[in-house]
Short mmCIF file of C-alpha atoms in Angstrom, two decimals:
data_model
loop_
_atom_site.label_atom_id
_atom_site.label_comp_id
_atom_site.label_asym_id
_atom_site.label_seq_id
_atom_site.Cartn_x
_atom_site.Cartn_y
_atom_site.Cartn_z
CA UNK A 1 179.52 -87.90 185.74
CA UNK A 2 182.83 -87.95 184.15
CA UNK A 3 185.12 -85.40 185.66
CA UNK A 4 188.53 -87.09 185.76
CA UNK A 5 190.91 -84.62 184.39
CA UNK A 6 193.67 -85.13 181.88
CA UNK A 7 197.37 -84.87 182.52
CA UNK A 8 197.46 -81.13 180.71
CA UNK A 9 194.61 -80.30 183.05
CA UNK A 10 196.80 -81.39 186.65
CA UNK A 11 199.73 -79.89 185.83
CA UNK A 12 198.18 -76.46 184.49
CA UNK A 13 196.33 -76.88 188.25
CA UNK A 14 199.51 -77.92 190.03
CA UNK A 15 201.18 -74.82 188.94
CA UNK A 16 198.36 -72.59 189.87
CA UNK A 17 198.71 -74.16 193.66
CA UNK A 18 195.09 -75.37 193.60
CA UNK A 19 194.33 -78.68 195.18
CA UNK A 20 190.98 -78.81 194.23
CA UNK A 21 188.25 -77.93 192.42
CA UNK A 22 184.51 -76.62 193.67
CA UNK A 23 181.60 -77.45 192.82
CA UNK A 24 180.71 -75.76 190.05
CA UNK A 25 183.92 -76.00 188.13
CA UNK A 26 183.42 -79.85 188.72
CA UNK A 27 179.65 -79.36 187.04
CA UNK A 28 181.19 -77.08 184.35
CA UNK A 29 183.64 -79.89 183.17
CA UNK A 30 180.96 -82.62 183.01
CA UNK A 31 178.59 -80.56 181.40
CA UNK A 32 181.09 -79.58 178.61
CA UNK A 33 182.13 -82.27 177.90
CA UNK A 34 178.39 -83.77 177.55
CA UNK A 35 177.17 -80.99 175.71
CA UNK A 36 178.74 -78.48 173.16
CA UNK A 37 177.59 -75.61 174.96
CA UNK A 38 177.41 -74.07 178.28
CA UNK A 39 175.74 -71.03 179.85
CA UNK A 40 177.63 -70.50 183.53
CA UNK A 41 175.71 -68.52 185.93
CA UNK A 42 177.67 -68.07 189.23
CA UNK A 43 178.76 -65.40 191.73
CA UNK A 44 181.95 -63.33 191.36
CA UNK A 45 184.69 -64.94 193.27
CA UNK A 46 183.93 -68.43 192.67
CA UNK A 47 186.70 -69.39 189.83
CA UNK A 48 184.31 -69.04 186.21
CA UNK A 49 188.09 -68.31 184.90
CA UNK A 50 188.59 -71.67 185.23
CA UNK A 51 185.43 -72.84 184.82
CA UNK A 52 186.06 -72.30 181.09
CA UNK A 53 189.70 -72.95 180.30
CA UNK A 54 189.75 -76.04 181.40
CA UNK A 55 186.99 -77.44 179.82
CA UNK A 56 188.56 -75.44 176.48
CA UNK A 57 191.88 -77.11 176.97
CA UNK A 58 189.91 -80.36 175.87
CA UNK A 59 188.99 -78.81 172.71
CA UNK A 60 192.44 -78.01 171.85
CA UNK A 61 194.14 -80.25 169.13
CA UNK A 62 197.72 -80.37 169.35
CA UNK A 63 198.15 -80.86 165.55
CA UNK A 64 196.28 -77.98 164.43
CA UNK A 65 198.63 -74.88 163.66
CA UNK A 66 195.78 -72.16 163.89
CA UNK A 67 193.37 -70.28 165.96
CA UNK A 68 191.16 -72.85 168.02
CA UNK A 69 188.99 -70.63 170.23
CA UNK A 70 188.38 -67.01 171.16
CA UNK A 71 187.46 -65.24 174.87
CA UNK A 72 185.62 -62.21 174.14
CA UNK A 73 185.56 -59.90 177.78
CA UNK A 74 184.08 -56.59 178.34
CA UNK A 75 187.71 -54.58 179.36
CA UNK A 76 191.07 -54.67 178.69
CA UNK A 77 192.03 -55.52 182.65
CA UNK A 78 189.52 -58.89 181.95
CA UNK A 79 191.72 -59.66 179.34
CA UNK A 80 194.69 -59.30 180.55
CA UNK A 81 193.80 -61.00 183.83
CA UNK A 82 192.84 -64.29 181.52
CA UNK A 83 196.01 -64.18 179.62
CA UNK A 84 197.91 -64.38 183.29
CA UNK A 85 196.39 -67.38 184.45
CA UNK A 86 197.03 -68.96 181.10
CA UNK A 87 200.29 -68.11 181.28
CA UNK A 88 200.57 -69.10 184.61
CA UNK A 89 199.21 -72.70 184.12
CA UNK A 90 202.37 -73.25 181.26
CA UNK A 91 200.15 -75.73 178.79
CA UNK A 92 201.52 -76.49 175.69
CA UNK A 93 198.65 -73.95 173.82
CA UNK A 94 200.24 -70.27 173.24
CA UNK A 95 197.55 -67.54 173.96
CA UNK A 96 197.93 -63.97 172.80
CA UNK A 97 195.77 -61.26 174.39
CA UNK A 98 194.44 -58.09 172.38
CA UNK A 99 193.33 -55.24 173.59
CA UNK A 100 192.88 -51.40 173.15
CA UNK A 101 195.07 -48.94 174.60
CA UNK A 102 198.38 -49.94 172.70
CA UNK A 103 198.99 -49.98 169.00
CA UNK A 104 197.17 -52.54 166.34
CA UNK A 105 200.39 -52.44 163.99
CA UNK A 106 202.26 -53.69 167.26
CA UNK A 107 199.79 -56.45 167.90
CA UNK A 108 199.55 -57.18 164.31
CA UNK A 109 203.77 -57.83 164.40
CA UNK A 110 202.91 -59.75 167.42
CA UNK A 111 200.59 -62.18 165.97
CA UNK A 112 202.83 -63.10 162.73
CA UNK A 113 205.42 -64.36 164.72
CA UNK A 114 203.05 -66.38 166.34
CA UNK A 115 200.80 -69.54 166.24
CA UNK A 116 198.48 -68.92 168.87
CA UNK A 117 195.69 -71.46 169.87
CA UNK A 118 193.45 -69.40 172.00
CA UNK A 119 192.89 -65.53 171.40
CA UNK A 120 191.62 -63.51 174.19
CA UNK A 121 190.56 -59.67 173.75
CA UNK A 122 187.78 -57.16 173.76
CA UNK A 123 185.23 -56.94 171.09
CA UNK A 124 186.17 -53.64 169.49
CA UNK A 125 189.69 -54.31 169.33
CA UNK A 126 189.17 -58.40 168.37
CA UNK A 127 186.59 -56.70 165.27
CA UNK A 128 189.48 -54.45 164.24
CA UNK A 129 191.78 -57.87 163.68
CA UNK A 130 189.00 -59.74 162.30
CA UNK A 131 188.01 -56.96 159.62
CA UNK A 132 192.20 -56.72 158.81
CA UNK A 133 192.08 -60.67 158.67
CA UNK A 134 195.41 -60.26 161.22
CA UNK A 135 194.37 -63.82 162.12
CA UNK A 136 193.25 -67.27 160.57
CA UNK A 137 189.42 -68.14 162.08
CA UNK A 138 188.72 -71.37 159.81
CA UNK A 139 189.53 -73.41 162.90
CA UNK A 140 188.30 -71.37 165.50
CA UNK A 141 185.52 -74.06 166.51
CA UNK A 142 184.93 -72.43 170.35
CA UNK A 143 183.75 -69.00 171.11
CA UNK A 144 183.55 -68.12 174.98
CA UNK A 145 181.48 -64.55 176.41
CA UNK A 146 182.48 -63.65 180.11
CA UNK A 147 180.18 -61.21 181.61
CA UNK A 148 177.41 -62.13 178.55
CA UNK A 149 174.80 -60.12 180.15
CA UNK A 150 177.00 -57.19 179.06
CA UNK A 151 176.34 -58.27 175.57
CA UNK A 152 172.57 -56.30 175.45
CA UNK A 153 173.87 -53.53 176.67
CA UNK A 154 173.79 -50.33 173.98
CA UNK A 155 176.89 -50.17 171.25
CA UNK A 156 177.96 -53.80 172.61
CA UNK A 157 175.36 -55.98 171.03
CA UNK A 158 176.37 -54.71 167.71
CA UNK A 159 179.93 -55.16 167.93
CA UNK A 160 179.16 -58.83 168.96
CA UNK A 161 177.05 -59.68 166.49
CA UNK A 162 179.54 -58.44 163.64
CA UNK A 163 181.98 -60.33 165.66
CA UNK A 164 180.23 -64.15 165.80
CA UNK A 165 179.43 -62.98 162.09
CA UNK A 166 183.06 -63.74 161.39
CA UNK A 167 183.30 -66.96 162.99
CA UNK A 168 181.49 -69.44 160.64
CA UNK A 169 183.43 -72.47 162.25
CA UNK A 170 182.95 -71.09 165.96
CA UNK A 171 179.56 -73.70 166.55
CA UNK A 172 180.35 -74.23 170.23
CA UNK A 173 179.34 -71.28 173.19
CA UNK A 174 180.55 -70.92 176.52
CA UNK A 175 178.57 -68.05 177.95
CA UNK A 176 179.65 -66.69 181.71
CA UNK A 177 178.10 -64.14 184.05
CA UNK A 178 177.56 -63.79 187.63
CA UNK A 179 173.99 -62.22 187.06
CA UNK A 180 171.76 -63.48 184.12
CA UNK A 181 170.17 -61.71 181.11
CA UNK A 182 166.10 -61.87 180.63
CA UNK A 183 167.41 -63.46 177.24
CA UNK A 184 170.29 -64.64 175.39
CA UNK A 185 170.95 -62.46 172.57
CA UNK A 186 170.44 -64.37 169.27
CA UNK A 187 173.93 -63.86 168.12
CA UNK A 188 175.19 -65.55 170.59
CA UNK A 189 173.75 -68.82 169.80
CA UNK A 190 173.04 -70.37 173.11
CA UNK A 191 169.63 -69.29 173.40
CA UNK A 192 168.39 -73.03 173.80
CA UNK A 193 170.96 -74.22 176.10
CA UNK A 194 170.30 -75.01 179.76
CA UNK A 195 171.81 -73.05 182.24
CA UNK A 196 174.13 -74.29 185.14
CA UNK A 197 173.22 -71.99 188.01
CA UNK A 198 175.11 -71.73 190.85
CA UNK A 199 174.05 -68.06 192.37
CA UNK A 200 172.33 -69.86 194.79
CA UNK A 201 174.79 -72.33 195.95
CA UNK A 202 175.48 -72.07 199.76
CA UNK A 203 178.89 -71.60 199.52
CA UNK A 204 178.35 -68.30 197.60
CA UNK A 205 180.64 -65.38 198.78
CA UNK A 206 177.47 -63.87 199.97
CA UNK A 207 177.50 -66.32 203.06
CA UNK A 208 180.98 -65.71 204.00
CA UNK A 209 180.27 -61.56 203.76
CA UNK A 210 179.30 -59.61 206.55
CA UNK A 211 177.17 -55.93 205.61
CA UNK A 212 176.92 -52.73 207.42
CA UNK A 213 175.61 -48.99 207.46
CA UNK A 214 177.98 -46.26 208.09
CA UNK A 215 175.46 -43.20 208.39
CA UNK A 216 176.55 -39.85 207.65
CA UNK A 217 175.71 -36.44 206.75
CA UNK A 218 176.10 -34.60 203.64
CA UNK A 219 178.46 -32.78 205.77
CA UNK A 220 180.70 -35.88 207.20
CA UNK A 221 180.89 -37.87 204.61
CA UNK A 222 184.35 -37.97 203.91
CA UNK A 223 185.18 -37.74 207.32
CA UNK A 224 183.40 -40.38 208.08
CA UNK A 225 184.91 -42.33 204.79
CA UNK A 226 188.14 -41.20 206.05
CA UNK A 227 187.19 -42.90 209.97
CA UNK A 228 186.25 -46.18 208.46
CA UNK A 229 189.10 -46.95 206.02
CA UNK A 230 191.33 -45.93 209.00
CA UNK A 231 189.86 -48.30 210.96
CA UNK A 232 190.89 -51.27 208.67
CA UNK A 233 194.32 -50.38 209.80
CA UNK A 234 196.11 -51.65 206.28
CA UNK A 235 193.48 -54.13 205.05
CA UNK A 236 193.02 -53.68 201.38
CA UNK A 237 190.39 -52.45 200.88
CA UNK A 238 187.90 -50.77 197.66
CA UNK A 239 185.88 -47.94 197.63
CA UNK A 240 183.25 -47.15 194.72
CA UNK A 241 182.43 -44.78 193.38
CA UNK A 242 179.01 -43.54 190.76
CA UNK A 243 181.04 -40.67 188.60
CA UNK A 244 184.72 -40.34 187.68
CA UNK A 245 184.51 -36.82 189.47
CA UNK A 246 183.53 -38.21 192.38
CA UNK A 247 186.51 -40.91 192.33
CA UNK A 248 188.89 -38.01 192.02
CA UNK A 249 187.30 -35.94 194.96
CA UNK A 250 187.54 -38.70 197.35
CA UNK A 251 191.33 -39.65 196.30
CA UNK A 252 192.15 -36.02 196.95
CA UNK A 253 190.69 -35.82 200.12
CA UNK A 254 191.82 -39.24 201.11
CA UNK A 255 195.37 -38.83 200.30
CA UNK A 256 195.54 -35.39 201.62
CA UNK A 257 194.51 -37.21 204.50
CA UNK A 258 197.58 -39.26 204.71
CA UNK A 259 196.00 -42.61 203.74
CA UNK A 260 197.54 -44.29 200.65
CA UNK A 261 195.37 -44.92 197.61
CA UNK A 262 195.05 -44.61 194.45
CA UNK A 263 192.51 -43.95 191.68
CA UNK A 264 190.92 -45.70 188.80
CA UNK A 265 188.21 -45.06 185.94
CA UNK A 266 187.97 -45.16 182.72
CA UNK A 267 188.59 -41.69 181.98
CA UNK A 268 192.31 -42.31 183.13
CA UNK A 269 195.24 -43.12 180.26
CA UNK A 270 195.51 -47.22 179.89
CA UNK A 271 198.98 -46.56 181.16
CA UNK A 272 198.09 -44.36 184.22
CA UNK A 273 194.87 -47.45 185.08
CA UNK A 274 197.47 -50.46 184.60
CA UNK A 275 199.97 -48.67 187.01
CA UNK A 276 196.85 -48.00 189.79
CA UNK A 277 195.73 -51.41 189.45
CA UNK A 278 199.36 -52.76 189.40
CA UNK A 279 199.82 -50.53 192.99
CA UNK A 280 196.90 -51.77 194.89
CA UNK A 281 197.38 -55.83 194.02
CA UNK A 282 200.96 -55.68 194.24
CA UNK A 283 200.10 -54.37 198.13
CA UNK A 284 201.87 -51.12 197.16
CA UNK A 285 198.81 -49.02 198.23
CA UNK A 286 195.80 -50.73 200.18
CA UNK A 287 192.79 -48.65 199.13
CA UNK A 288 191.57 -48.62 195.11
CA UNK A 289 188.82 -45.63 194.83
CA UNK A 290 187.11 -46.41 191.63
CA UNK A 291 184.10 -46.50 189.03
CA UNK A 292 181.96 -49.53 188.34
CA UNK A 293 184.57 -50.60 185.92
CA UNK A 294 186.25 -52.32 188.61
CA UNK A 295 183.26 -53.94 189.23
CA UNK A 296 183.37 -56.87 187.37
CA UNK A 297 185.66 -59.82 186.69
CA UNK A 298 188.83 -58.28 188.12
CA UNK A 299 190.28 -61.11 190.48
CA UNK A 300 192.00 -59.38 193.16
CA UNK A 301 193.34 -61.60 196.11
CA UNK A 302 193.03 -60.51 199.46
CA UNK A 303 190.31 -57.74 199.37
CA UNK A 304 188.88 -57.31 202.92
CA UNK A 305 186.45 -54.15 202.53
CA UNK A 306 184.45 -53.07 199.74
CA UNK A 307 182.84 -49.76 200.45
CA UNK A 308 179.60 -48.20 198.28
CA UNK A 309 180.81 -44.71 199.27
CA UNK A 310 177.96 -43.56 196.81
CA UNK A 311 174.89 -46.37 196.18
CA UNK A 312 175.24 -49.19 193.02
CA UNK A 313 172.25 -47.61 190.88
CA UNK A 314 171.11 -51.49 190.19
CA UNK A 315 170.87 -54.86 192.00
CA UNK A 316 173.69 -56.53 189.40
CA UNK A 317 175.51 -53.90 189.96
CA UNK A 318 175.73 -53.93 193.54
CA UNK A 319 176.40 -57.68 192.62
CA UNK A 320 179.58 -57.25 191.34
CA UNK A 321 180.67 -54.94 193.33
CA UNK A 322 180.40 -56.98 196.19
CA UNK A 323 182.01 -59.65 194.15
CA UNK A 324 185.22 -58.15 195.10
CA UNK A 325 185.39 -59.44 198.47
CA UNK A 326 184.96 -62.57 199.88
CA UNK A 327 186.43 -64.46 196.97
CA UNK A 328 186.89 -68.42 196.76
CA UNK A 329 186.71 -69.50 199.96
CA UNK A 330 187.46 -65.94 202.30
CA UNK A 331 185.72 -64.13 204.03
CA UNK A 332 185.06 -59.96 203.38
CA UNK A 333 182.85 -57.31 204.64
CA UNK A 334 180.76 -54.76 202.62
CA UNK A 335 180.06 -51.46 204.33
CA UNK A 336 176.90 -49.30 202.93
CA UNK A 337 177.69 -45.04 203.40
CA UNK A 338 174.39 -43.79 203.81
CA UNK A 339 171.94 -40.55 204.58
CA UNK A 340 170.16 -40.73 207.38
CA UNK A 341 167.09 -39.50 205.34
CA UNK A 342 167.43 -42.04 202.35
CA UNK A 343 166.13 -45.44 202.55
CA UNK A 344 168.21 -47.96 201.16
CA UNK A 345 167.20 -49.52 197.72
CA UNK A 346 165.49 -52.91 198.02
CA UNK A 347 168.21 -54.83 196.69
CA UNK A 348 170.48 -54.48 199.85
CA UNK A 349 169.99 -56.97 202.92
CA UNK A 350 167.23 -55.75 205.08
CA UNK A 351 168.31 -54.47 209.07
CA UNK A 352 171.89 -53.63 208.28
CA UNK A 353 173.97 -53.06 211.78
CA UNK A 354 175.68 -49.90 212.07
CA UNK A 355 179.37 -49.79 211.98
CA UNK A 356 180.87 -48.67 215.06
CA UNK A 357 183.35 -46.09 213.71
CA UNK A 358 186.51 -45.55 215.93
CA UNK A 359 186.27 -42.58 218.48
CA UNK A 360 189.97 -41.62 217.52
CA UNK A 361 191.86 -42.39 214.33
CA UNK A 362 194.97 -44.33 213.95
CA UNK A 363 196.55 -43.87 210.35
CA UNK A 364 197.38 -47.62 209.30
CA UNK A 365 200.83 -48.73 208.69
CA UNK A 366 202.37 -47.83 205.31
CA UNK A 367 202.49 -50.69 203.07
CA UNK A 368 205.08 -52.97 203.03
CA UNK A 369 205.81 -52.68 199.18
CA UNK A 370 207.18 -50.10 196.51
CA UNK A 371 207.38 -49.93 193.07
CA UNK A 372 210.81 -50.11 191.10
CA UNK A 373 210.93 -48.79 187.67
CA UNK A 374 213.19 -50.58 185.18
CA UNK A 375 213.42 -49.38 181.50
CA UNK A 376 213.36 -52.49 179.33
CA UNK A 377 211.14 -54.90 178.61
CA UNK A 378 209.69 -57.40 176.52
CA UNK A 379 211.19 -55.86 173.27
CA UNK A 380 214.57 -56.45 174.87
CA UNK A 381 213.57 -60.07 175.84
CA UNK A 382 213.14 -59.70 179.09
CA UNK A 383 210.34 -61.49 181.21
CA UNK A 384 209.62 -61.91 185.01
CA UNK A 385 212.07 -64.43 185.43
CA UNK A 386 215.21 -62.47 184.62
CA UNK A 387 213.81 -59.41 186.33
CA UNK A 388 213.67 -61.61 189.25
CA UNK A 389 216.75 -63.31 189.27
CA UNK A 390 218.74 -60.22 189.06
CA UNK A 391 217.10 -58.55 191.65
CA UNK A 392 217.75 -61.58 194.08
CA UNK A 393 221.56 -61.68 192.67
CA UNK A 394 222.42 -58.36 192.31
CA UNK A 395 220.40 -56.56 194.33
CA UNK A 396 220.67 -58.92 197.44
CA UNK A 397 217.11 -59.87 197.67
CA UNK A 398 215.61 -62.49 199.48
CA UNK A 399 212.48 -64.23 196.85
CA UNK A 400 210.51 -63.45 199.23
CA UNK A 401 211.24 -59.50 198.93
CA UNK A 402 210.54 -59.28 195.35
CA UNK A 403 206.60 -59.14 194.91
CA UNK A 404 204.90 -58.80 191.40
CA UNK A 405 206.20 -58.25 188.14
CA UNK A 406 204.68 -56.87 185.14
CA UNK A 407 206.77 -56.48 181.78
CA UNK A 408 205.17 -54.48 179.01
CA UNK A 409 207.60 -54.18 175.32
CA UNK A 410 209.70 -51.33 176.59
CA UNK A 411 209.46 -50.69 180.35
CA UNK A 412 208.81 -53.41 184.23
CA UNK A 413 207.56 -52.89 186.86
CA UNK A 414 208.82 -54.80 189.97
CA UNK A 415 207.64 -54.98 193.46
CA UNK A 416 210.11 -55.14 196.33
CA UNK A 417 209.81 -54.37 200.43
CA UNK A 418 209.83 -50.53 201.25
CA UNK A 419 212.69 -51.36 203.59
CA UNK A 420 215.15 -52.91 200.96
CA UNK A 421 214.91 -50.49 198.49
CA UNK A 422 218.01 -47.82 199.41
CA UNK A 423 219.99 -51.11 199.63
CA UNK A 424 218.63 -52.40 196.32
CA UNK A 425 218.84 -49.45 194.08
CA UNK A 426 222.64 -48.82 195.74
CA UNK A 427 223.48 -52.68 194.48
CA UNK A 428 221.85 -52.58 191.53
CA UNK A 429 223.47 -49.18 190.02
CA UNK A 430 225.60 -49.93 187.07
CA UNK A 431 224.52 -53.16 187.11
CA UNK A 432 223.24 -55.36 183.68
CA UNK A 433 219.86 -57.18 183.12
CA UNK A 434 220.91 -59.82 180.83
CA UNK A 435 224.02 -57.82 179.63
CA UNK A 436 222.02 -54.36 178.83
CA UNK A 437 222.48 -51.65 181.34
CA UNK A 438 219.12 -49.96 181.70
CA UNK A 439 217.27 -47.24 184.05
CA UNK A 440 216.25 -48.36 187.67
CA UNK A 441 215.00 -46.18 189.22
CA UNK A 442 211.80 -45.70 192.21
CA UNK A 443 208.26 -45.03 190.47
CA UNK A 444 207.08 -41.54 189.77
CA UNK A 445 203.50 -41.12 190.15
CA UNK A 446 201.85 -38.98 188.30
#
């Protein structure tokens, strides 16, 4: 089995500070490169990102000038999560991420002053630039589905298959999923191919997760909620949620509470969700209360606690919800708030020990971080590494006290330690980012 990877592969791996590779990315290379398909079945938390850009980095040809392959993913935070690691492993391929929730003429602008390689984006908004030809597919030979089994679902399968219908060259599949499909939707031209299925591997994050009951009363419920994420005492931690009314009750109450979270579903503005999400993995806030939509894909380090405040209405589901925690090679635990008169679908582990809430609650500690606002961005061509440098210059900063960056065309966010940030914003005041003076300023929650 031929595994040995190419110079572009160690560096992009050397810069992502991974050592090594598991087992099933090792399989996933060695089957690509033996076959010209591949349908991935493994649990959330076990690297599929990787799993398929490396393997596409071998398909790449340096000499050609246009669009190689395209990542189709269910959300916009998917997509966005793939076009960080790619940027993050520097190869010599450009990628270019599109996605609803910002302009098309702005993405259109983006693209002609580009030559990207790989194209990642969701299937409505990838359609829209396929139907306005805002891209070149005659080379696109590679077409790779994360999350496929989200490709039968209603109103997707029909966007997909006008999709692949516009990729003639596109002859090679990469499908991904943690769960599998009872069938491989014709479109997506795999149907034949054998799968590589690793839910079942021993080192799935299952093994590493511990499970609990909470039992409560209609009554408690949110006292009880409230009991157990104080009990964490800081620990990230996410809490699901069935109904975007539900994830607003529970951040109310929570926060009224004096705990520090924040909310997410798709009802919210793209702005509003990027700025939750942005909160919780920058360690700004330490409990996400959220739909299924954070469910899947979203690779969030550190997660300690998932928490099915109200029950996954299916096995997959509860899957990737669970996925959360426990991710790689850490451990997590998953804590089940139930009725005492319910029993417990059949899908969650049998005999579930009861959490032994605390008798008295200790708020946890605030979190370490806070978000800085700064008023340019990528339109002014500025990127992480300027914002960065000037904090640590100007505004006396240690590296280690400025946390994650995110740079969108006209506005950054930066992450720096709760305790420096009089200091900071009194340094920085009047100060120039690459010789524009701009707004800095601490971020306004809505």
């Amino acid at each position: 089995m031929n595994t040995e990877l190419n110079d572009i592969q160690r560096n992009a791996l050397e810069r992502l500070g991974i050592r090594e590779l598991n087992a099933m990315q090792v399989a996933s290379i060695a089957h690509c490169r033996a076959n010209g398909d591949m349908v991935l079945l493994s649990p959330t938390g076990t690297g599929k990102t990787l799993a398929f850009l490396l393997p596409l980095l071998e398909r790449l040809n340096p000499s050609c000038s246009g669009v190689q392959a395209l990542i189709v993913l269910p959300t916009r935070e998917l997509a966005r999560q793939v076009f960080e690691v790619w940027r993050a492993m520097a190869t010599p391929f450009q990628m270019v991420a599109l996605y609803g929730g910002r302009p098309l003429e702005q993405e259109i602008a983006s693209l002609g002053g580009s030559s990207p390689a790989v194209i990642v984006g969701t299937p409505g908004r990838l359609l829209d630039h396929l139907n306005r030809a805002s891209f070149v597919v005659g080379e696109c030979n590679l077409l790779v589905i994360d999350e496929f089994d989200k490709c039968l679902e209603m109103g997707f399968q029909e966007e997909m298959s006008k999709l692949v219908e516009k990729l003639p060259a596109a002859k090679s599949r990469f499908l991904l999923s943690a769960t599998d499909a009872a069938e491989i939707p014709l479109f997506a031209g795999a149907s034949g191919v054998e799968k590589l299925d690793f839910r079942e591997a021993v080192d799935k994050p299952a093994a590493r997760t511990s499970f609990y009951i909470v039992t409560v009363t209609p009554e408690n419920r949110l006292e009880k909620l409230f009991s157990l994420l104080c009990s964490f005492q800081g620990e990230p931690a996410i809490v699901f949620c069935n109904f975007r009314e539900t994830v607003d009750e529970v951040c109310k109450y929570l926060t009224k509470a004096s705990l520090n979270c924040v909310a997410y579903n798709g009802a919210m503005e793209q702005k509003v969700r990027e700025l939750a999400l942005y909160r919780f993995t920058s360690g700004c806030s330490n409990i996400l209360v959220c739909t299924d939509l954070a469910a899947r894909g979203l690779d969030i380090k550190d997660v300690k606690h998932v928490v099915h405040y109200q029950r996954a209405l299916s096995a997959d589901i509860f899957t990737h919800r669970n996925g959360r925690t426990a991710r790689w090679e850490a451990d997590g635990a998953v804590y089940m708030i139930a009725f005492e008169s319910k029993e417990l679908p059949d899908f969650v582990p049998a005999d579930l020990n009861e959490y032994a809430l605390p008798k008295r609650n200790m708020l946890p500690p605030a979190p370490e971080w806070t978000v800085l606002y700064v008023g340019k961005g990528k339109r002014d061509k500025l990127s992480r590494g300027d914002i960065a440098g000037f904090f640590i210059k100007k505004g006396g900063l240690k590296p280690e006290e400025v946390g994650t960056i995110l740079v969108f065309q006209d506005y950054s966010y930066v992450a720096v330690k709760l305790k420096q940030m009089r200091s900071v914003l009194k340094k920085v005041e009047g100060e120039k980012i690459k010789g524009v003076k701009t707004i800095i300023q601490p971020l306004r929650m809505r």
